[in-house]
Every structure is written in structure tokens, then in C-alpha cells.
Short mmCIF file of C-alpha atoms in Angstrom, two decimals:
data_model
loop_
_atom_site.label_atom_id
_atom_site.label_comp_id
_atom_site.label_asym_id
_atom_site.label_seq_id
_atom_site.Cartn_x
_atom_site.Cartn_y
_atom_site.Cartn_z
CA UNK A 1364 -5.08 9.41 -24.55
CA UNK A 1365 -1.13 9.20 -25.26
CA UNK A 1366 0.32 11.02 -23.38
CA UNK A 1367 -2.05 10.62 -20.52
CA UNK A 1368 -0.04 10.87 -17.05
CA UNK A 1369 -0.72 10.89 -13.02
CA UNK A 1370 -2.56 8.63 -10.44
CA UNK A 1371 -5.93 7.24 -10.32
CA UNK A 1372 -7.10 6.68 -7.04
CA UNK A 1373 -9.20 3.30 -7.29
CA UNK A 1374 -11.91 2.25 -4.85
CA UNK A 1375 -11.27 -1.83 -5.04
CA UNK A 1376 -14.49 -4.21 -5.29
CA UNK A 1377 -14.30 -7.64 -3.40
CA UNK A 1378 -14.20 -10.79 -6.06
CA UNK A 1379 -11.48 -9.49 -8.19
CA UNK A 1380 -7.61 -9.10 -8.19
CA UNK A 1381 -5.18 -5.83 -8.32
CA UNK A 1382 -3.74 -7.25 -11.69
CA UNK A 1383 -7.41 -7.33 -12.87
CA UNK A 1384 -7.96 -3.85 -12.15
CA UNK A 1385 -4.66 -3.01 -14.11
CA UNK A 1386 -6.39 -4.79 -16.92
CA UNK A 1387 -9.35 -2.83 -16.55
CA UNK A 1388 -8.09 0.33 -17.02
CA UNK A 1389 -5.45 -0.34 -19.91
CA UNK A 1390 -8.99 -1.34 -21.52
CA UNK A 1391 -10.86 2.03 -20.31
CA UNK A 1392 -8.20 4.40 -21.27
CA UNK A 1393 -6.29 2.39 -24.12
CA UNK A 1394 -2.93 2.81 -22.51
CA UNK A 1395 -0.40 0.09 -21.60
CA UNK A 1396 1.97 1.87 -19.19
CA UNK A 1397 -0.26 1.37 -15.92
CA UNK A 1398 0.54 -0.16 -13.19
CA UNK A 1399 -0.80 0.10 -9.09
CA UNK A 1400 0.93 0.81 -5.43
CA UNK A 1401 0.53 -2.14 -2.93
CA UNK A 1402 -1.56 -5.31 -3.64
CA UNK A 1403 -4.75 -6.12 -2.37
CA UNK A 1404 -6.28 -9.63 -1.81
CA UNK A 1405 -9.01 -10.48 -4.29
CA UNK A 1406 -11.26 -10.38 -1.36
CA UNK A 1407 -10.26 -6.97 -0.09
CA UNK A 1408 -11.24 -3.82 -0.80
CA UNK A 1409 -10.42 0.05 -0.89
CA UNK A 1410 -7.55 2.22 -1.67
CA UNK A 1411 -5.61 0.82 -5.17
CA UNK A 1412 -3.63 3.44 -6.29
CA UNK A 1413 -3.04 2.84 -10.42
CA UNK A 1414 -0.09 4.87 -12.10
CA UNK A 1415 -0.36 5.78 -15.40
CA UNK A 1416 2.03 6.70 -18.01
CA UNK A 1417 5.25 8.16 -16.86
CA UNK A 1418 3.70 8.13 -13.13
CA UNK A 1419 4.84 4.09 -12.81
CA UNK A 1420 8.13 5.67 -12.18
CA UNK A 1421 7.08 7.43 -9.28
CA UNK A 1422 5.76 4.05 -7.38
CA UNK A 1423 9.16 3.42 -5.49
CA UNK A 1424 9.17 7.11 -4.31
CA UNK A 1425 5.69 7.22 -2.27
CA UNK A 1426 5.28 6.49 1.41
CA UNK A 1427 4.63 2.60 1.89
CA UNK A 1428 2.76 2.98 5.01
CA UNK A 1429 -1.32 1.72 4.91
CA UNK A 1430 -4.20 2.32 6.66
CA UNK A 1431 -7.20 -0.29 6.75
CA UNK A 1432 -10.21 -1.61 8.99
CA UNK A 1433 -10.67 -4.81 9.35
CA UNK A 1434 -13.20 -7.61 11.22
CA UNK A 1435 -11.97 -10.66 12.65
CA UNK A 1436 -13.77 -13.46 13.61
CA UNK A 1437 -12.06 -15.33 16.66
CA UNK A 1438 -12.83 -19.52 16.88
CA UNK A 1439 -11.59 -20.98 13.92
CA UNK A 1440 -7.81 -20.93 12.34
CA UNK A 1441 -8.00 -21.40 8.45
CA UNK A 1442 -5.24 -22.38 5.94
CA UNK A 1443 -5.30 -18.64 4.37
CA UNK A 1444 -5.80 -16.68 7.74
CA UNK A 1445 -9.32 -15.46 6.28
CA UNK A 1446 -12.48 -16.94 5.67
CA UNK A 1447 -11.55 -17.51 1.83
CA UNK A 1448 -9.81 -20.79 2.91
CA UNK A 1449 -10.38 -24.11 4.19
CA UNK A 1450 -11.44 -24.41 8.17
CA UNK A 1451 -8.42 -26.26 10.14
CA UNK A 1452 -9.81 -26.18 13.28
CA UNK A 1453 -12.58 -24.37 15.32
CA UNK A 1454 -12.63 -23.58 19.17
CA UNK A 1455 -14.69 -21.89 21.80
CA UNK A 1456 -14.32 -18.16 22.35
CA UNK A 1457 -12.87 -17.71 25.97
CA UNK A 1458 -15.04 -14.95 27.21
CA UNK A 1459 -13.87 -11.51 26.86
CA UNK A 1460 -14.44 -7.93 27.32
CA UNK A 1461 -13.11 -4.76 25.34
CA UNK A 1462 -10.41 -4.49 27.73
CA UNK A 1463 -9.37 -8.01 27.76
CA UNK A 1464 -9.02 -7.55 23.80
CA UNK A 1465 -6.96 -4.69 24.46
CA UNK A 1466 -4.82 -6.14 26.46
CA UNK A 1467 -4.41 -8.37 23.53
CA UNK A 1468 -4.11 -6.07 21.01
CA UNK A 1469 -0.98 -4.49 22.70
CA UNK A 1470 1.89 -7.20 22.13
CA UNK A 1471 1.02 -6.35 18.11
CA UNK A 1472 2.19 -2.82 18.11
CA UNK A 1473 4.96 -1.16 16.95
CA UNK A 1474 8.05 -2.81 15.45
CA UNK A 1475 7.28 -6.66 15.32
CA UNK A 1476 8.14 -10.30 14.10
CA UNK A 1477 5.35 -11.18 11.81
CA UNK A 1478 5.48 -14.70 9.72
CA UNK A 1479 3.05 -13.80 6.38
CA UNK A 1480 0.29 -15.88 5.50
CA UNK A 1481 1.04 -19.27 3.73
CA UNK A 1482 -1.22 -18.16 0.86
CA UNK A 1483 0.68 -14.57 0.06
CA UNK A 1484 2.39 -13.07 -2.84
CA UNK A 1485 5.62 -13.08 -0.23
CA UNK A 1486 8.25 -15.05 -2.62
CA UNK A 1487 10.51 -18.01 -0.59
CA UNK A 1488 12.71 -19.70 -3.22
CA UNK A 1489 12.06 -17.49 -5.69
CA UNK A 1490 8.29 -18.29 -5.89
CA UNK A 1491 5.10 -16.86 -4.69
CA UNK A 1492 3.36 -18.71 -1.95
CA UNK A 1493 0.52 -18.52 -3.18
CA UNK A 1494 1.74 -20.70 -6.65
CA UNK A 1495 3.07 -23.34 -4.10
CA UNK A 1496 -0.31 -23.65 -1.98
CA UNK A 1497 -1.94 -24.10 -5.44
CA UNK A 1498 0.35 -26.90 -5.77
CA UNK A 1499 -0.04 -28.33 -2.50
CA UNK A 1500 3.11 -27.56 -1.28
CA UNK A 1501 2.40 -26.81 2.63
CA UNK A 1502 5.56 -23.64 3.33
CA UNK A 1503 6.31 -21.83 6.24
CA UNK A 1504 7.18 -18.19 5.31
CA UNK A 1505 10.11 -16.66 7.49
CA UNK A 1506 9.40 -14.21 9.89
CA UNK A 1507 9.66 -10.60 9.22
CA UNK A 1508 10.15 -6.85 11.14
CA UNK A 1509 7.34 -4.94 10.15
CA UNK A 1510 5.95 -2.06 11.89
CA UNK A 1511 2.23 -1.26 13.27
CA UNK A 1512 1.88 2.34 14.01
CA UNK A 1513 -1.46 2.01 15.36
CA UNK A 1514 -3.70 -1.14 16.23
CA UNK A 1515 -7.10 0.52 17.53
CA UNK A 1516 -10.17 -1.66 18.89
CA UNK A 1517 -13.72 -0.49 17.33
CA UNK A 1518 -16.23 -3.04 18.25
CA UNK A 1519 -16.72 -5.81 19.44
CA UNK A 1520 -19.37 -7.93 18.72
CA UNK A 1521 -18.83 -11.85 20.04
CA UNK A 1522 -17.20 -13.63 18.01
CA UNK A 1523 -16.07 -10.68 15.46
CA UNK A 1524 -13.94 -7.55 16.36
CA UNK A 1525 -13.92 -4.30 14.44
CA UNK A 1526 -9.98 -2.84 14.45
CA UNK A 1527 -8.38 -0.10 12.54
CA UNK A 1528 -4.41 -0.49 11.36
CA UNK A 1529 -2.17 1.78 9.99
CA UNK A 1530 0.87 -0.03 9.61
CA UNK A 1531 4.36 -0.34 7.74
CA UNK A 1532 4.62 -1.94 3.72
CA UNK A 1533 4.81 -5.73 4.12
CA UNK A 1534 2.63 -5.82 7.19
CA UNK A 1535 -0.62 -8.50 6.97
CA UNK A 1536 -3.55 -7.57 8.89
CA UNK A 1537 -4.55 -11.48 8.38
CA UNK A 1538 -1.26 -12.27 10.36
CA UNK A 1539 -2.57 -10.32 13.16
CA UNK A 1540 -5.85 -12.23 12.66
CA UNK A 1541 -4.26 -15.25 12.81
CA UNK A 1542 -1.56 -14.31 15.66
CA UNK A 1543 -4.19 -12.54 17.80
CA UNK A 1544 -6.55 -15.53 18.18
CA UNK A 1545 -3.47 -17.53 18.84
CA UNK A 1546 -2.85 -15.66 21.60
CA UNK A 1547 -6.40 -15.89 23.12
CA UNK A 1548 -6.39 -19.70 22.47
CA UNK A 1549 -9.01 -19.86 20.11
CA UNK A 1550 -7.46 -19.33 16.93
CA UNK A 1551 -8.56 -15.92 14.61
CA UNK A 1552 -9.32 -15.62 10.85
CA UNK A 1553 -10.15 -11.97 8.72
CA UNK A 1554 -13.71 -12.00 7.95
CA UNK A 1555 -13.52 -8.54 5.79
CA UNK A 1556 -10.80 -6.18 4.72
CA UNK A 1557 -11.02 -2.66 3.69
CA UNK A 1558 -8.06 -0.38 2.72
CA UNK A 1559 -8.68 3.29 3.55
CA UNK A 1560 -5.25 4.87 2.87
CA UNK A 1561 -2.40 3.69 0.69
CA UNK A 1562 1.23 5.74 -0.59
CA UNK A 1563 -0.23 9.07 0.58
CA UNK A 1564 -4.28 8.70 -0.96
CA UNK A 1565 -7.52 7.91 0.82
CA UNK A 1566 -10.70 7.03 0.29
CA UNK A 1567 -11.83 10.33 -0.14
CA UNK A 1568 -9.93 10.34 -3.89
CA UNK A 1569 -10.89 7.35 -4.95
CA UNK A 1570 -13.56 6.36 -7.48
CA UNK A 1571 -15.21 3.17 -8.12
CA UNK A 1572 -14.96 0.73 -11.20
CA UNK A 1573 -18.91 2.28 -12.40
CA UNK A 1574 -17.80 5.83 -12.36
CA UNK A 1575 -14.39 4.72 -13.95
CA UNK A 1576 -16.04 2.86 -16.70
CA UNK A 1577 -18.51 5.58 -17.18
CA UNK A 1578 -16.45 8.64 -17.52
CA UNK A 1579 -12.50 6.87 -18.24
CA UNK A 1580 -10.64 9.92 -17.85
CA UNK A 1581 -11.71 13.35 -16.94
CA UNK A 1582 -9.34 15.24 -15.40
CA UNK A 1583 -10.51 15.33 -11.62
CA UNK A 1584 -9.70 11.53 -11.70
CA UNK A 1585 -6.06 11.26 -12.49
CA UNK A 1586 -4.24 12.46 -9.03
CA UNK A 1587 -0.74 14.46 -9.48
CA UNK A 1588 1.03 13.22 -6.29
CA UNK A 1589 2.34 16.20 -5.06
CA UNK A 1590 1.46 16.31 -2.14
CA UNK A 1591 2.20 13.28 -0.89
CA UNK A 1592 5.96 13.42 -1.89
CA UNK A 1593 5.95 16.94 -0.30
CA UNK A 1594 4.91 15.05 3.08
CA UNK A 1595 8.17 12.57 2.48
CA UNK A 1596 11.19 14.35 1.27
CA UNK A 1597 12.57 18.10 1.10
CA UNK A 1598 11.11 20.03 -2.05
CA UNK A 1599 13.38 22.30 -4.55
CA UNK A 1600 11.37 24.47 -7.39
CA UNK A 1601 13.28 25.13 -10.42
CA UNK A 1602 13.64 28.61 -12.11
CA UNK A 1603 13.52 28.73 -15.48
CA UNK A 1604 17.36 28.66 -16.27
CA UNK A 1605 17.38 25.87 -13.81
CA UNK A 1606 14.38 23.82 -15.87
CA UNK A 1607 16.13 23.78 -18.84
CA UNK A 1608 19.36 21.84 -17.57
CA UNK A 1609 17.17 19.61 -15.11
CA UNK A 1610 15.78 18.49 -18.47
CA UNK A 1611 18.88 17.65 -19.82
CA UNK A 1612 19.85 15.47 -16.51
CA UNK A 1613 22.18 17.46 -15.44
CA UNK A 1614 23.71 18.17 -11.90
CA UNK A 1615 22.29 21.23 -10.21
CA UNK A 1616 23.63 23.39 -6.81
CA UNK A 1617 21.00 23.76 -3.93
CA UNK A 1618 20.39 26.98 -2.00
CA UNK A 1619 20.22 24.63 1.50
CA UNK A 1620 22.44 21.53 3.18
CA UNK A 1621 21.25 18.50 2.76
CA UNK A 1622 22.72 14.82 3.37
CA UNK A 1623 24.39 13.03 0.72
CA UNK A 1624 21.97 10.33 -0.67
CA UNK A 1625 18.64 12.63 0.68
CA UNK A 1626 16.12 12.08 -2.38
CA UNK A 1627 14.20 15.84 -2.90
CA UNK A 1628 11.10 16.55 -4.73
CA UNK A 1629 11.61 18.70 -7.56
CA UNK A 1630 9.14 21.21 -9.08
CA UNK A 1631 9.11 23.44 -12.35
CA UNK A 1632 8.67 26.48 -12.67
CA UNK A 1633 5.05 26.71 -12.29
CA UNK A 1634 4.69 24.50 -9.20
CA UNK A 1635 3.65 21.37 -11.03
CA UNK A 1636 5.55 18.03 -10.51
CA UNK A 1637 9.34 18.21 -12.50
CA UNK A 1638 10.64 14.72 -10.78
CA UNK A 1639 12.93 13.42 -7.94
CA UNK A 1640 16.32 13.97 -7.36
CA UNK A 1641 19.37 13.05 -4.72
CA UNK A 1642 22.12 14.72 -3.17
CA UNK A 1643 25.59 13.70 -4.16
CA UNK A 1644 28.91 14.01 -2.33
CA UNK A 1645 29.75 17.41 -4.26
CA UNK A 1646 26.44 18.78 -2.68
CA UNK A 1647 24.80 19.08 -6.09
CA UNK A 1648 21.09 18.02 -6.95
CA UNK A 1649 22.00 14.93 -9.39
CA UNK A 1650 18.07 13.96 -11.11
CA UNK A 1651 17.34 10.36 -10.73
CA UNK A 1652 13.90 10.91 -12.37
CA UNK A 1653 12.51 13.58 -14.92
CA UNK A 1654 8.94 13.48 -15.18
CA UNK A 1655 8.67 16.18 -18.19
CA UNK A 1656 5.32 14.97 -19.36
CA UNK A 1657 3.96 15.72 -16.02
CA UNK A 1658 5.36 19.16 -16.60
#
């Protein structure tokens, strides 16, 4: 399968890790160059997208932003903000109604000061966390601006609620566990996490480890990501002249004014995926990444 480029859209089990999924599919298609878009916890699961081949290079260029649902279960705090780790402490549930919970809910949307989980692949001295909670070491993470687009209530169901996220890169629905039953008093932990969008793909694309090891690569499983760079940045399609020196790297004019530094997706000929590229002082289209297998 050399050669073998594009985006598979994987639907994460629980019980095992993103890196373990990586492993998983070097195995299924025999390819090395694969790598995914946005860790999950091992006990999460849903949208994983997995680049492969020349794709990896794309990861830095795709919208960050997630979407997920998510049940929390208020009266207990825990020492990994889900029910994976140990109980610290458990306290009654004040009585509440939806909108009491709402109420709630507001102070954690849009742009806020979130601390990550103690256990989280967040690095503070140039370590993981969660390699200095396996040692014991008991660290604080520093607070960080992260931004929650949208924080909707779905059920609730004494002591669990049902929400739905879509937030910023960075953000940790266990933080808002944990910070939301802070706020009541009672203390809040994730009970279950499920990803539903992630860089630009859904659920809707996304296949599961059985169909993946059945059938390891027919076409209608590896995802070109047009469309989602289309959604981010402005779009140039080359002509054919134009194809040929984009191939060679060099500098090409634009028919439109854009910004210096604005990153544009660039198509061949044929509408098919030819890279990204970013406007320098002169005006020019200077390529930053040529994706000709994808051609």
C-alpha cells in the first residue's frame, strides 16, 4: 500500500489508547507514516482522526475545535477528574433542577481559565503529567485560556448530567466535570466521554476497529480533507502552467488580495488536494506544503 495517502476517520473503543490505535493501523495497512489529530483518553471514545502517508503533514493545518457529549456524575471529586481514578472525597447532591444546572453551566462558556487535569498529557517541566502521577508526584497544572463555544444541558438524571461541548483545542471536558461540581459544592467527576467531531470529521465518517480490520483499506475509508480546509482558509486552484512550478516550490501571483502571512488551500488542476500555501510581503503565493501524492 506505498504510496497510500489521506485520512481515516476512526470510531475510538473505550479500554485502549490513541497511540494504540496508531499501532493498529501501521499493522492493518503495513505503513509507518501514520499518525492521528487530537488525543483521546483511553477511556474515551469517538472521533480519532489517523493521517496517513503524506497526510501527517496536513495535521497542523485542520481546525482544532471538538465536539463531544459527555455524563457527569456530581458527589464525588477523584484524583483524575473521571471515574478511572481513585475517590478523594464524596458529598451529598444539593438538590437541583434543569435550570439550577443551567445556571451553572453558564460561568463555563466562552473564553475561560481552565487548570487541566493532574493526570493529562499537558507537559509542566518538560514532562507529561500523567508520567509524574505514575510516579507519585502530586502537580498542579497552570491555568489556561481555552474557549467553549457551546456548553448545552441534555439530561439530567440525579446524580448524572448529560451535556454536549464543542469547544476550543486544549479544552478538558473533565475540567468542567471537576470545576462544575465545585461550584455546586459537591464535587463532579466524568462518568463517560464520547467525541463526535474532531479537525473538521464526525461521526458520520468514521469506522470502527471491526470494519477496519476487516476490509484495511478500500477507498471509501481514507478521507481527502478538502473540505474541511475549504471551511478554514481561502482556496486557489492551479492551472496547468501554474501546477508545474507549484511542484517545483516556487512562488506564484494570486488573482485576489490577501494578508501577508494568510495560509490558502491550494488545488490542482482537477480539483483534488495540491497543498497549503501563505502569502508573502511581495503578494505572491510562497508553498509551505506540496502534497503531490495526493495529486
Amino acid at each position: 500500500m506505498a504510496g497510500l495517502s489521506g485520512f481515516l476517520i476512526l470510531d475510538k473503543p473505550a479500554g485502549c489508547t490513541s497511540h494504540d490505535c496508531v499501532s493498529l493501523l501501521r499493522r492493518c495497512l503495513g505503513l509507518r507514516r501514520i499518525g492521528h489529530g487530537g488525543t483521546l483518553d483511553p477511556g474515551a471514545t469517538g472521533v480519532l482522526p489517523m493521517a496517513v502517508g503524506s497526510a501527517t503533514r496536513l495535521l497542523p493545518y485542520l481546525n482544532g475545535e471538538k465536539a463531544y457529549e459527555g455524563t457527569i456524575t456530581l458527589g464525588l471529586r477523584t484524583s483524575t477528574d473521571d471515574l478511572s481514578g481513585a475517590v478523594l472525597q464524596q458529598r451529598p447532591v444539593p438538590r437541583l433542577n434543569a435550570a439550577d444546572l443551567e445556571q451553572a453551566l453558564t460561568r463555563f462558556r466562552g473564553a475561560v481559565r481552565q487548570r487541566p487535569p493532574a493526570v493529562s498529557a499537558v507537559r509542566v517541566g518538560g514532562e507529561r503529567l500523567y508520567k509524574k502521577a505514575r510516579r507519585g508526584e502530586v502537580v498542579t497544572a497552570p491555568e489556561r485560556q481555552v474557549t467553549v463555544h457551546s456548553l448545552e444541558l441534555r439530561d439530567w438524571n440525579p446524580p448524572r448530567l448529560t451535556v454536549q461541548v464543542r469547544c476550543s483545542a486544549g479544552a478538558y471536558i473533565r475540567s468542567i466535570a471537576r470545576d462544575l461540581g465545585e461550584a455546586l459544592g459537591c464535587g463532579g467527576a466524568l462518568a463517560s466521554l464520547r467525541r463526535t467531531e474532531a479537525l473538521g470529521f464526525g461521526l458520520e465518517q468514521a469506522v470502527t476497529i471491526p470494519q477496519l480490520q476487516a476490509h484495511p483499506a478500500p477507498a471509501t475509508l481514507v478521507q481527502n480533507p478538502i473540505q474541511p480546509l475549504l471551511a478554514l482558509y481561502p482556496r486557489h486552484q492551479l492551472g496547468p502552467e501554474e501546477h508545474s512550478r507549484w511542484g517545483c516550490g516556487q512562488a506564484l501571483p494570486v488573482p485576489v488580495t490577501l494578508p501577508v502571512g494568510q495560509v490558502v488551500t491550494v488545488l490542482n488542476p482537477t480539483g483534488a488536494l495540491a497543498g497549503m500555501a501563505v502569502i508573502r510581503l511581495s503578494g505572491e503565493m510562497q508553498p509551505k506544503l506540496v502534497l503531490a501524492p495526493m495529486g
